[in-house]
Tab-separated table of N, CA and C in Angstrom:
chain	number	residue	atom	x	y	z
A	1	MET	N	165.053	127.213	189.288
A	1	MET	CA	164.265	128.076	190.106
A	1	MET	C	162.866	127.544	190.030
A	2	ILE	N	162.279	127.452	191.143
A	2	ILE	CA	160.794	126.921	191.308
A	2	ILE	C	159.933	127.824	190.545
A	3	GLU	N	158.958	127.282	189.801
A	3	GLU	CA	158.087	127.933	188.949
A	3	GLU	C	157.340	129.136	189.653
A	4	LYS	N	156.980	128.898	190.835
A	4	LYS	CA	156.252	130.027	191.613
A	4	LYS	C	157.275	131.264	191.775
A	5	TYR	N	158.449	131.001	191.938
A	5	TYR	CA	159.420	132.069	192.134
A	5	TYR	C	159.723	132.803	190.829
A	6	VAL	N	159.708	132.042	189.762
A	6	VAL	CA	159.803	132.710	188.250
A	6	VAL	C	158.676	133.647	188.173
A	7	ARG	N	157.422	133.153	188.490
A	7	ARG	CA	156.186	133.940	188.374
A	7	ARG	C	156.320	135.253	189.291
A	8	LEU	N	156.783	135.075	190.578
A	8	LEU	CA	156.874	136.019	191.535
A	8	LEU	C	157.954	137.121	190.972
A	9	VAL	N	159.037	136.602	190.562
A	9	VAL	CA	159.979	137.731	190.029
A	9	VAL	C	159.506	138.387	188.889
A	10	ASP	N	158.895	137.742	187.879
A	10	ASP	CA	158.154	138.424	186.796
A	10	ASP	C	157.158	139.543	187.191
A	11	GLU	N	156.419	139.145	188.143
A	11	GLU	CA	155.300	140.188	188.646
A	11	GLU	C	155.955	141.166	189.450
A	12	LEU	N	156.974	140.974	190.265
A	12	LEU	CA	157.705	142.022	190.925
A	12	LEU	C	158.343	142.993	189.923
A	13	ARG	N	158.986	142.421	188.852
A	13	ARG	CA	159.659	143.219	187.903
A	13	ARG	C	158.587	144.175	187.229
A	14	ARG	N	157.483	143.552	186.893
A	14	ARG	CA	156.377	144.321	186.103
A	14	ARG	C	155.886	145.505	187.104
A	15	LYS	N	155.485	145.058	188.226
A	15	LYS	CA	154.867	145.993	189.272
A	15	LYS	C	155.801	147.076	189.724
A	16	THR	N	157.045	146.727	189.862
A	16	THR	CA	158.173	147.689	190.182
A	16	THR	C	158.324	148.656	189.023
A	17	LYS	N	158.503	148.196	187.931
A	17	LYS	CA	158.632	149.102	186.652
A	17	LYS	C	157.398	150.075	186.500
A	18	GLU	N	156.271	149.586	186.933
A	18	GLU	CA	155.002	150.394	186.799
A	18	GLU	C	154.947	151.392	187.891
A	19	ARG	N	155.780	151.154	189.019
A	19	ARG	CA	155.864	151.909	190.219
A	19	ARG	C	154.506	151.678	191.036
A	20	ALA	N	153.931	150.453	190.888
A	20	ALA	CA	152.855	150.066	191.587
A	20	ALA	C	153.130	149.614	192.975
A	21	VAL	N	154.374	149.275	193.221
A	21	VAL	CA	154.888	148.814	194.561
A	21	VAL	C	155.965	149.796	195.016
A	22	SER	N	156.202	149.826	196.270
A	22	SER	CA	157.226	150.734	196.723
A	22	SER	C	158.106	149.968	197.656
A	23	TRP	N	159.458	149.824	197.261
A	23	TRP	CA	160.451	149.154	198.079
A	23	TRP	C	160.980	150.093	198.970
A	24	GLU	N	161.579	149.495	199.985
A	24	GLU	CA	162.303	150.446	201.007
A	24	GLU	C	163.701	149.789	201.426
A	25	THR	N	164.569	150.612	201.890
A	25	THR	CA	165.870	149.902	202.258
A	25	THR	C	165.583	149.395	203.739
A	26	THR	N	166.511	148.523	204.097
A	26	THR	CA	166.456	148.001	205.469
A	26	THR	C	167.772	148.384	206.124
A	27	ASP	N	167.905	147.744	207.365
A	27	ASP	CA	169.176	148.003	208.070
A	27	ASP	C	170.288	147.286	207.547
A	28	ALA	N	170.079	146.221	206.739
A	28	ALA	CA	171.039	145.359	206.107
A	28	ALA	C	171.473	145.998	204.777
A	29	GLU	N	172.812	146.184	204.707
A	29	GLU	CA	173.387	146.663	203.481
A	29	GLU	C	173.067	145.960	202.213
A	30	GLY	N	172.583	146.661	201.229
A	30	GLY	CA	172.223	146.011	199.971
A	30	GLY	C	170.877	145.181	199.991
A	31	GLN	N	170.054	145.395	200.994
A	31	GLN	CA	168.828	144.694	201.119
A	31	GLN	C	167.643	145.630	200.901
A	32	TYR	N	166.652	145.246	200.264
A	32	TYR	CA	165.382	146.026	200.022
A	32	TYR	C	164.274	145.108	200.490
A	33	ALA	N	163.160	145.909	200.908
A	33	ALA	CA	161.969	145.143	201.469
A	33	ALA	C	160.697	145.726	200.849
A	34	LEU	N	159.828	144.810	200.435
A	34	LEU	CA	158.575	145.146	200.029
A	34	LEU	C	157.558	144.730	200.958
A	35	LYS	N	156.937	145.742	201.760
A	35	LYS	CA	156.002	145.395	202.710
A	35	LYS	C	154.579	145.231	202.173
A	36	LEU	N	153.943	144.110	202.374
A	36	LEU	CA	152.618	143.780	201.855
A	36	LEU	C	151.583	143.621	203.019
A	37	LYS	N	150.357	143.511	202.849
A	37	LYS	CA	149.481	143.273	203.847
A	37	LYS	C	149.612	141.772	204.490
A	38	LYS	N	150.006	140.894	203.644
A	38	LYS	CA	150.049	139.536	204.247
A	38	LYS	C	151.548	139.099	204.376
A	39	GLY	N	152.321	140.066	204.403
A	39	GLY	CA	153.828	139.646	204.604
A	39	GLY	C	154.756	140.665	203.992
A	40	ALA	N	155.934	140.184	203.530
A	40	ALA	CA	156.989	141.030	202.980
A	40	ALA	C	157.840	140.097	202.208
A	41	ILE	N	158.558	140.818	201.279
A	41	ILE	CA	159.564	140.195	200.440
A	41	ILE	C	160.842	140.905	200.542
A	42	LEU	N	161.794	140.220	200.814
A	42	LEU	CA	163.267	140.796	201.077
A	42	LEU	C	164.056	140.332	199.914
A	43	LEU	N	164.774	141.380	199.358
A	43	LEU	CA	165.689	140.882	198.267
A	43	LEU	C	166.978	141.594	198.582
A	44	ASP	N	168.076	140.729	198.629
A	44	ASP	CA	169.371	141.197	198.912
A	44	ASP	C	170.517	140.589	198.148
A	45	TYR	N	171.675	141.091	198.043
A	45	TYR	CA	172.725	140.575	197.317
A	45	TYR	C	173.999	140.284	198.188
A	46	THR	N	174.724	139.322	197.776
A	46	THR	CA	175.973	139.085	198.434
A	46	THR	C	177.110	138.965	197.351
A	47	LYS	N	178.234	139.838	197.479
A	47	LYS	CA	179.198	139.642	196.533
A	47	LYS	C	180.017	138.387	196.791
A	48	ARG	N	180.274	137.757	195.778
A	48	ARG	CA	181.066	136.397	195.907
A	48	ARG	C	182.233	136.568	194.894
A	49	MET	N	183.133	135.711	195.027
A	49	MET	CA	184.386	135.766	194.152
A	49	MET	C	183.918	135.583	192.645
A	50	LEU	N	183.013	134.819	192.404
A	50	LEU	CA	182.509	134.570	191.079
A	50	LEU	C	181.303	135.360	190.643
A	51	GLY	N	180.987	136.361	191.334
A	51	GLY	CA	179.853	137.269	191.059
A	51	GLY	C	178.889	137.525	192.220
A	52	THR	N	177.795	138.099	191.908
A	52	THR	CA	176.780	138.487	192.821
A	52	THR	C	175.774	137.343	192.998
A	53	GLU	N	175.423	137.120	194.273
A	53	GLU	CA	174.357	136.151	194.437
A	53	GLU	C	173.214	136.864	195.212
A	54	TYR	N	172.023	136.627	194.686
A	54	TYR	CA	170.815	137.139	195.178
A	54	TYR	C	169.988	136.282	196.207
A	55	THR	N	169.400	136.815	197.145
A	55	THR	CA	168.506	136.029	198.007
A	55	THR	C	167.204	136.683	198.045
A	56	ILE	N	166.168	135.841	197.852
A	56	ILE	CA	164.734	136.269	198.076
A	56	ILE	C	164.216	135.589	199.181
A	57	THR	N	163.758	136.323	200.095
A	57	THR	CA	163.159	135.847	201.382
A	57	THR	C	161.724	136.179	201.529
A	58	ILE	N	160.797	135.228	201.749
A	58	ILE	CA	159.360	135.454	201.904
A	58	ILE	C	159.153	135.537	203.589
A	59	VAL	N	158.459	136.578	203.911
A	59	VAL	CA	158.301	136.758	205.333
A	59	VAL	C	156.800	136.818	205.541
A	60	ASN	N	156.239	136.073	206.473
A	60	ASN	CA	154.765	136.063	206.815
A	60	ASN	C	154.438	137.378	207.468
A	61	LYS	N	153.155	137.574	207.662
A	61	LYS	CA	152.599	138.775	208.351
A	61	LYS	C	153.049	138.990	209.813
A	62	GLU	N	153.528	137.809	210.425
A	62	GLU	CA	154.033	137.905	211.783
A	62	GLU	C	155.558	138.301	211.715
A	63	GLY	N	156.121	138.468	210.649
A	63	GLY	CA	157.609	138.867	210.477
A	63	GLY	C	158.500	137.639	210.546
A	64	THR	N	157.994	136.481	210.345
A	64	THR	CA	158.910	135.262	210.405
A	64	THR	C	159.206	134.820	208.946
A	65	PRO	N	160.453	134.672	208.603
A	65	PRO	CA	160.762	134.203	207.299
A	65	PRO	C	160.299	132.735	207.147
A	66	VAL	N	159.561	132.549	205.996
A	66	VAL	CA	159.018	131.243	205.733
A	66	VAL	C	159.573	130.531	204.587
A	67	ASP	N	160.247	131.220	203.745
A	67	ASP	CA	161.020	130.494	202.556
A	67	ASP	C	162.115	131.491	202.095
A	68	ARG	N	163.018	130.869	201.496
A	68	ARG	CA	164.173	131.558	201.058
A	68	ARG	C	164.779	130.872	199.792
A	69	ILE	N	165.187	131.611	198.784
A	69	ILE	CA	165.798	131.084	197.648
A	69	ILE	C	166.939	131.888	197.244
A	70	GLU	N	168.020	131.257	196.944
A	70	GLU	CA	169.328	131.953	196.463
A	70	GLU	C	169.495	131.771	194.963
A	71	VAL	N	169.817	132.895	194.310
A	71	VAL	CA	169.909	132.921	192.930
A	71	VAL	C	171.331	133.384	192.544
A	72	GLY	N	172.064	132.404	192.005
A	72	GLY	CA	173.477	132.732	191.540
A	72	GLY	C	173.718	132.687	190.077
A	73	LEU	N	174.762	132.997	189.667
A	73	LEU	CA	175.100	133.135	188.180
A	73	LEU	C	174.719	131.819	187.425
A	74	GLU	N	174.786	130.756	188.082
A	74	GLU	CA	174.497	129.446	187.378
A	74	GLU	C	173.054	129.268	187.155
A	75	ASN	N	172.159	130.010	187.749
A	75	ASN	CA	170.846	129.971	187.618
A	75	ASN	C	170.317	130.572	186.409
A	76	SER	N	169.399	129.934	185.613
A	76	SER	CA	169.005	130.416	184.309
A	76	SER	C	168.219	131.608	184.510
A	77	TYR	N	167.653	131.957	185.670
A	77	TYR	CA	166.825	133.036	185.894
A	77	TYR	C	167.554	134.264	186.535
A	78	TYR	N	169.012	134.146	186.596
A	78	TYR	CA	169.736	135.148	187.256
A	78	TYR	C	169.388	136.485	186.716
A	79	ALA	N	169.506	136.624	185.390
A	79	ALA	CA	169.452	137.982	184.766
A	79	ALA	C	168.050	138.626	185.146
A	80	HIS	N	167.039	137.938	185.279
A	80	HIS	CA	165.778	138.412	185.673
A	80	HIS	C	165.775	139.017	187.101
A	81	VAL	N	166.461	138.215	188.062
A	81	VAL	CA	166.538	138.810	189.286
A	81	VAL	C	167.468	139.947	189.528
A	82	ASP	N	168.608	139.836	188.710
A	82	ASP	CA	169.482	140.995	188.764
A	82	ASP	C	168.830	142.281	188.044
A	83	ASP	N	168.044	142.158	187.037
A	83	ASP	CA	167.249	143.212	186.490
A	83	ASP	C	166.323	143.869	187.525
A	84	LEU	N	165.621	142.895	188.336
A	84	LEU	CA	164.730	143.374	189.356
A	84	LEU	C	165.383	144.201	190.426
A	85	TYR	N	166.606	143.682	190.855
A	85	TYR	CA	167.407	144.429	191.875
A	85	TYR	C	167.786	145.765	191.271
A	86	GLU	N	168.186	145.882	190.019
A	86	GLU	CA	168.677	147.125	189.573
A	86	GLU	C	167.557	148.120	189.393
A	87	ILE	N	166.341	147.743	189.066
A	87	ILE	CA	165.213	148.602	188.947
A	87	ILE	C	164.827	149.073	190.385
A	88	ILE	N	164.828	148.275	191.401
A	88	ILE	CA	164.646	148.645	192.771
A	88	ILE	C	165.543	149.614	193.244
A	89	ASP	N	166.881	149.303	193.026
A	89	ASP	CA	167.933	150.191	193.426
A	89	ASP	C	167.909	151.569	192.761
A	90	ARG	N	167.673	151.636	191.444
A	90	ARG	CA	167.465	153.045	190.845
A	90	ARG	C	166.349	153.748	191.407
A	91	GLN	N	165.219	153.085	191.684
A	91	GLN	CA	163.980	153.779	192.181
A	91	GLN	C	164.186	154.318	193.617
A	92	VAL	N	164.677	153.390	194.434
A	92	VAL	CA	164.771	153.742	195.887
A	92	VAL	C	165.882	154.877	196.068
A	93	ASN	N	166.869	154.780	195.212
A	93	ASN	CA	167.895	155.826	195.415
A	93	ASN	C	167.726	157.011	194.374
A	94	ARG	N	166.564	157.066	193.677
A	94	ARG	CA	166.223	158.087	192.782
A	94	ARG	C	167.419	158.483	191.770
A	95	ILE	N	168.027	157.409	191.329
A	95	ILE	CA	169.243	157.656	190.421
A	95	ILE	C	168.784	158.328	189.077
A	96	ASP	N	167.692	157.841	188.496
A	96	ASP	CA	167.379	158.479	187.230
A	96	ASP	C	166.876	160.009	187.496
A	97	GLU	N	166.279	160.288	188.456
A	97	GLU	CA	165.821	161.703	188.797
A	97	GLU	C	167.116	162.494	188.920
A	98	GLN	N	168.065	162.016	189.745
A	98	GLN	CA	169.267	162.765	189.960
A	98	GLN	C	170.078	163.017	188.759
A	99	VAL	N	170.226	161.983	187.818
A	99	VAL	CA	170.852	162.182	186.588
A	99	VAL	C	170.149	163.191	185.643
A	100	ASP	N	168.811	163.181	185.697
A	100	ASP	CA	168.029	164.071	184.992
A	100	ASP	C	168.319	165.565	185.485
A	101	GLU	N	168.308	165.815	186.771
A	101	GLU	CA	168.635	167.040	187.277
A	101	GLU	C	169.989	167.548	186.914
A	102	ILE	N	170.932	166.688	186.956
A	102	ILE	CA	172.352	167.088	186.532
A	102	ILE	C	172.324	167.442	185.098
A	103	ILE	N	171.655	166.645	184.288
A	103	ILE	CA	171.602	166.921	182.840
A	103	ILE	C	171.019	168.394	182.663
A	104	SER	N	169.927	168.605	183.197
A	104	SER	CA	169.132	169.866	183.132
A	104	SER	C	170.102	170.979	183.641
A	105	GLU	N	170.811	170.804	184.653
A	105	GLU	CA	171.752	171.918	185.141
A	105	GLU	C	172.769	172.039	184.089
A	106	ILE	N	173.461	171.172	183.540
A	106	ILE	CA	174.411	171.238	182.548
A	106	ILE	C	173.962	171.929	181.285
A	107	GLU	N	172.613	171.588	180.821
A	107	GLU	CA	172.178	172.178	179.711
A	107	GLU	C	171.925	173.721	179.877
A	108	GLU	N	171.661	174.105	181.043
A	108	GLU	CA	171.420	175.462	181.425
A	108	GLU	C	172.659	176.362	181.466
A	109	LEU	N	173.738	175.723	181.517
A	109	LEU	CA	175.038	176.449	181.623
A	109	LEU	C	175.256	177.294	180.301
């Protein structure tokens, strides 16, 4: 993986965990978008026979994709991208909040 993308993924993981950035779903299944002033980042996954492959797409402010990198199981940085996707998915779908609400309801029984 190109060093700039390693840095990008690290920053995205950090900022997403801090909730400093807000990802959104797109019309494409399994794809999330982070809209920025100077463009956007798309992160999506594709199920393959040997596992999940992630695609990171950089989009300029005109909406044109300018770069794309695919990260598969063979990539040494796969776990970091997988973790980023999981964090985004949990936040966008409010999974932790929903589980907390269910736990609270059960505790009140």
